[in-house]
Amino acid sequence: MQWVAMITMLIDHIGIVWFPDSPIWRIVGRIAFPVYTYLIAVGLSRTRSVPKYLLRLALLAVISQAPFALLFDTYTINVIGTFFVSAAAVYGMERWKDNPLGYAFPIAAAVLLEAVAFDYGAYGLLLLLIFRYTTRHVTLLSHFGLNIIYVLLFQAPLQVFSILPTLVVAYAPSALAKASYRAPSWLWRSFYPAHLIVLYILAITLFRP
């Protein structure tokens, strides 16, 4: 799934920069975010140290912010920042699972993600919660409902295509695990900032429309 996430994200970003009027690039790109979000949910379960996992996400978010802002000409916080805030909220809630105040973590995170304009905003947090705490039909229906709300709020009809990888996550997770070929860890961790830097260099030197 790591390869799927990286390749579809690259296709999406190429489409944004060079082919903004061609929807096929964005449709393929809708696969990337749910896959990345699912892998964050899996990572939270499998990591030996959640604090170290969160630290890696925070560092990647900081490293990626400048090339992200330059490439897309935006002040929005990049998606790794969204994953960091969302994963930290899940960690805080689970650490305080016996205390009702634990629910303050995802609520505060949702407010922060929307107020500071993180990429995908509270949608990213809600999708992570869906993958973390639901299975099968509930996973699929929850993501479908979330997409409907997103489409209505942001007039983004292409977001409906993001349900496609969730079909696999919901109904064939074991087959997915068996068929999954992991990318080298150095490539997986560096791909997001690295591809932004490469695309930005290409955009300003060769191919900017």
Tab-separated table of C-alpha atoms in Angstrom:
chain	number	residue	atom	x	y	z
A	1	MET	CA	0.000	0.000	0.000
A	2	GLN	CA	2.943	2.323	0.514
A	3	TRP	CA	3.727	2.208	-3.196
A	4	VAL	CA	0.091	2.903	-4.058
A	5	ALA	CA	0.045	5.882	-1.700
A	6	MET	CA	3.245	7.404	-3.071
A	7	ILE	CA	2.485	6.876	-6.754
A	8	THR	CA	-1.099	8.147	-6.615
A	9	MET	CA	-0.034	11.174	-4.587
A	10	LEU	CA	2.663	11.969	-7.160
A	11	ILE	CA	0.104	11.684	-9.963
A	12	ASP	CA	-2.248	13.993	-8.068
A	13	HIS	CA	0.405	16.643	-7.515
A	14	ILE	CA	1.573	16.510	-11.125
A	15	GLY	CA	-2.031	17.077	-12.122
A	16	ILE	CA	-2.412	20.065	-9.791
A	17	VAL	CA	0.718	21.788	-11.105
A	18	TRP	CA	0.633	21.005	-14.835
A	19	PHE	CA	-2.810	19.686	-15.752
A	20	PRO	CA	-5.323	21.535	-13.542
A	21	ASP	CA	-8.072	21.245	-16.168
A	22	SER	CA	-7.737	17.469	-16.537
A	23	PRO	CA	-9.758	15.682	-13.827
A	24	ILE	CA	-8.293	12.220	-14.390
A	25	TRP	CA	-5.110	13.159	-12.519
A	26	ARG	CA	-7.149	14.303	-9.526
A	27	ILE	CA	-9.414	11.250	-9.651
A	28	VAL	CA	-6.406	8.937	-9.433
A	29	GLY	CA	-5.012	11.178	-6.727
A	30	ARG	CA	-8.117	10.688	-4.550
A	31	ILE	CA	-6.761	7.223	-3.771
A	32	ALA	CA	-3.696	8.570	-1.977
A	33	PHE	CA	-5.133	10.268	1.104
A	34	PRO	CA	-7.247	7.354	2.394
A	35	VAL	CA	-4.326	4.985	1.884
A	36	TYR	CA	-1.948	7.268	3.770
A	37	THR	CA	-4.532	7.719	6.527
A	38	TYR	CA	-5.042	3.972	6.841
A	39	LEU	CA	-1.288	3.463	7.057
A	40	ILE	CA	-1.112	6.063	9.835
A	41	ALA	CA	-3.790	4.101	11.708
A	42	VAL	CA	-1.797	0.901	11.213
A	43	GLY	CA	1.412	2.656	12.229
A	44	LEU	CA	-0.124	3.783	15.514
A	45	SER	CA	-0.992	0.162	16.277
A	46	ARG	CA	2.334	-1.357	15.302
A	47	THR	CA	4.910	1.166	16.441
A	48	ARG	CA	6.924	0.356	19.550
A	49	SER	CA	6.824	3.969	20.678
A	50	VAL	CA	3.953	6.266	19.747
A	51	PRO	CA	5.795	9.380	21.016
A	52	LYS	CA	8.721	8.621	18.687
A	53	TYR	CA	6.293	7.945	15.857
A	54	LEU	CA	4.656	11.316	16.477
A	55	LEU	CA	8.049	13.005	16.591
A	56	ARG	CA	8.916	11.612	13.159
A	57	LEU	CA	5.634	12.930	11.779
A	58	ALA	CA	6.274	16.350	13.321
A	59	LEU	CA	9.774	16.540	11.835
A	60	LEU	CA	8.515	15.503	8.403
A	61	ALA	CA	5.784	18.122	8.591
A	62	VAL	CA	8.278	20.863	9.417
A	63	ILE	CA	10.706	19.775	6.689
A	64	SER	CA	7.914	19.561	4.118
A	65	GLN	CA	6.215	22.877	4.814
A	66	ALA	CA	8.467	25.190	2.792
A	67	PRO	CA	8.461	23.110	-0.425
A	68	PHE	CA	4.717	22.487	-0.008
A	69	ALA	CA	3.991	26.205	0.322
A	70	LEU	CA	6.239	27.098	-2.610
A	71	LEU	CA	4.958	24.420	-4.976
A	72	PHE	CA	1.265	25.078	-4.377
A	73	ASP	CA	1.539	28.795	-3.525
A	74	THR	CA	-0.384	28.357	-0.283
A	75	TYR	CA	-0.229	29.088	3.422
A	76	THR	CA	-2.068	25.864	4.236
A	77	ILE	CA	-0.236	23.448	6.532
A	78	ASN	CA	0.822	20.313	4.663
A	79	VAL	CA	-0.901	16.970	5.087
A	80	ILE	CA	1.839	15.481	7.272
A	81	GLY	CA	0.995	18.196	9.769
A	82	THR	CA	-2.618	17.026	9.576
A	83	PHE	CA	-1.524	13.467	10.267
A	84	PHE	CA	0.602	14.591	13.209
A	85	VAL	CA	-2.214	16.527	14.882
A	86	SER	CA	-4.716	13.740	14.204
A	87	ALA	CA	-2.445	10.954	15.439
A	88	ALA	CA	-1.529	12.974	18.532
A	89	ALA	CA	-5.237	13.427	19.272
A	90	VAL	CA	-5.832	9.680	19.013
A	91	TYR	CA	-2.857	9.006	21.273
A	92	GLY	CA	-4.052	11.511	23.855
A	93	MET	CA	-7.590	10.147	23.804
A	94	GLU	CA	-6.388	6.578	24.269
A	95	ARG	CA	-4.013	7.528	27.062
A	96	TRP	CA	-6.981	9.143	28.846
A	97	LYS	CA	-9.471	6.453	27.847
A	98	ASP	CA	-10.812	6.091	31.404
A	99	ASN	CA	-11.365	9.825	31.733
A	100	PRO	CA	-14.125	11.709	29.889
A	101	LEU	CA	-11.631	14.530	29.381
A	102	GLY	CA	-9.867	12.269	26.899
A	103	TYR	CA	-12.455	13.255	24.313
A	104	ALA	CA	-11.160	16.802	24.544
A	105	PHE	CA	-8.137	15.752	22.473
A	106	PRO	CA	-9.959	14.999	19.193
A	107	ILE	CA	-12.320	17.935	19.710
A	108	ALA	CA	-9.413	20.331	20.211
A	109	ALA	CA	-7.587	18.771	17.269
A	110	ALA	CA	-10.605	19.236	14.984
A	111	VAL	CA	-10.865	22.899	15.956
A	112	LEU	CA	-7.125	23.408	15.392
A	113	LEU	CA	-7.144	21.662	12.014
A	114	GLU	CA	-9.934	23.905	10.766
A	115	ALA	CA	-8.858	27.159	12.419
A	116	VAL	CA	-5.256	27.045	11.206
A	117	ALA	CA	-6.105	25.692	7.736
A	118	PHE	CA	-4.382	22.328	7.720
A	119	ASP	CA	-4.641	20.354	4.492
A	120	TYR	CA	-7.918	18.357	4.581
A	121	GLY	CA	-8.738	19.890	7.976
A	122	ALA	CA	-10.955	17.924	10.351
A	123	TYR	CA	-11.766	15.515	7.504
A	124	GLY	CA	-8.331	13.972	8.012
A	125	LEU	CA	-8.889	13.455	11.729
A	126	LEU	CA	-12.342	11.956	11.211
A	127	LEU	CA	-11.072	9.547	8.566
A	128	LEU	CA	-8.275	8.421	10.877
A	129	LEU	CA	-10.842	7.792	13.627
A	130	ILE	CA	-12.936	5.769	11.184
A	131	PHE	CA	-10.006	3.557	10.205
A	132	ARG	CA	-8.874	3.240	13.811
A	133	TYR	CA	-12.155	2.282	15.450
A	134	THR	CA	-14.468	0.749	12.840
A	135	THR	CA	-14.519	-2.334	10.620
A	136	ARG	CA	-16.194	-3.558	7.461
A	137	HIS	CA	-19.652	-2.077	6.780
A	138	VAL	CA	-19.275	0.616	9.412
A	139	THR	CA	-15.934	1.689	7.935
A	140	LEU	CA	-17.336	1.942	4.435
A	141	LEU	CA	-20.576	3.675	5.400
A	142	SER	CA	-18.789	6.102	7.721
A	143	HIS	CA	-16.314	7.100	5.027
A	144	PHE	CA	-19.129	7.416	2.490
A	145	GLY	CA	-21.056	9.706	4.825
A	146	LEU	CA	-17.951	11.752	5.544
A	147	ASN	CA	-17.359	12.173	1.819
A	148	ILE	CA	-20.925	13.352	1.234
A	149	ILE	CA	-20.513	16.016	3.901
A	150	TYR	CA	-17.147	17.068	2.432
A	151	VAL	CA	-18.579	17.302	-1.088
A	152	LEU	CA	-21.503	19.415	0.087
A	153	LEU	CA	-19.378	21.735	2.210
A	154	PHE	CA	-16.507	22.278	-0.205
A	155	GLN	CA	-18.095	21.619	-3.609
A	156	ALA	CA	-15.486	18.926	-4.293
A	157	PRO	CA	-17.299	16.141	-6.181
A	158	LEU	CA	-14.111	14.266	-7.047
A	159	GLN	CA	-13.726	13.403	-3.365
A	160	VAL	CA	-16.289	10.620	-3.820
A	161	PHE	CA	-13.588	8.577	-5.562
A	162	SER	CA	-11.623	8.365	-2.311
A	163	ILE	CA	-14.021	5.628	-1.203
A	164	LEU	CA	-12.346	3.143	-3.577
A	165	PRO	CA	-9.372	2.149	-1.374
A	166	THR	CA	-11.704	1.965	1.625
A	167	LEU	CA	-13.562	-0.885	-0.089
A	168	VAL	CA	-10.353	-2.899	0.105
A	169	VAL	CA	-9.536	-1.766	3.640
A	170	ALA	CA	-13.022	-2.674	4.846
A	171	TYR	CA	-13.509	-6.040	3.185
A	172	ALA	CA	-10.113	-7.485	2.324
A	173	PRO	CA	-7.550	-6.283	4.893
A	174	SER	CA	-5.843	-9.690	5.165
A	175	ALA	CA	-5.478	-10.016	1.400
A	176	LEU	CA	-4.199	-6.460	1.328
A	177	ALA	CA	-1.529	-7.283	3.897
A	178	LYS	CA	-0.382	-10.364	1.988
A	179	ALA	CA	-0.208	-8.497	-1.303
A	180	SER	CA	1.516	-5.466	0.136
A	181	TYR	CA	5.159	-4.872	-0.735
A	182	ARG	CA	6.716	-2.380	1.621
A	183	ALA	CA	8.844	0.425	0.283
A	184	PRO	CA	12.303	0.877	1.821
A	185	SER	CA	11.887	2.845	5.037
A	186	TRP	CA	14.212	5.627	3.868
A	187	LEU	CA	12.129	6.094	0.707
A	188	TRP	CA	8.804	5.966	2.543
A	189	ARG	CA	9.869	8.569	5.081
A	190	SER	CA	11.579	10.927	2.659
A	191	PHE	CA	9.243	10.678	-0.322
A	192	TYR	CA	6.792	13.390	0.679
A	193	PRO	CA	9.252	16.279	1.137
A	194	ALA	CA	11.560	14.962	-1.592
A	195	HIS	CA	8.897	14.797	-4.291
A	196	LEU	CA	7.684	18.305	-3.394
A	197	ILE	CA	11.210	19.661	-3.775
A	198	VAL	CA	11.740	17.895	-7.118
A	199	LEU	CA	8.398	19.073	-8.500
A	200	TYR	CA	9.075	22.642	-7.392
A	201	ILE	CA	12.509	22.674	-9.042
A	202	LEU	CA	10.994	21.319	-12.261
A	203	ALA	CA	8.184	23.847	-12.072
A	204	ILE	CA	10.434	26.893	-11.770
A	205	THR	CA	13.116	25.755	-14.205
A	206	LEU	CA	11.425	23.796	-16.941
A	207	PHE	CA	7.760	23.106	-17.034
A	208	ARG	CA	5.751	25.685	-15.144
A	209	PRO	CA	2.584	26.408	-17.145
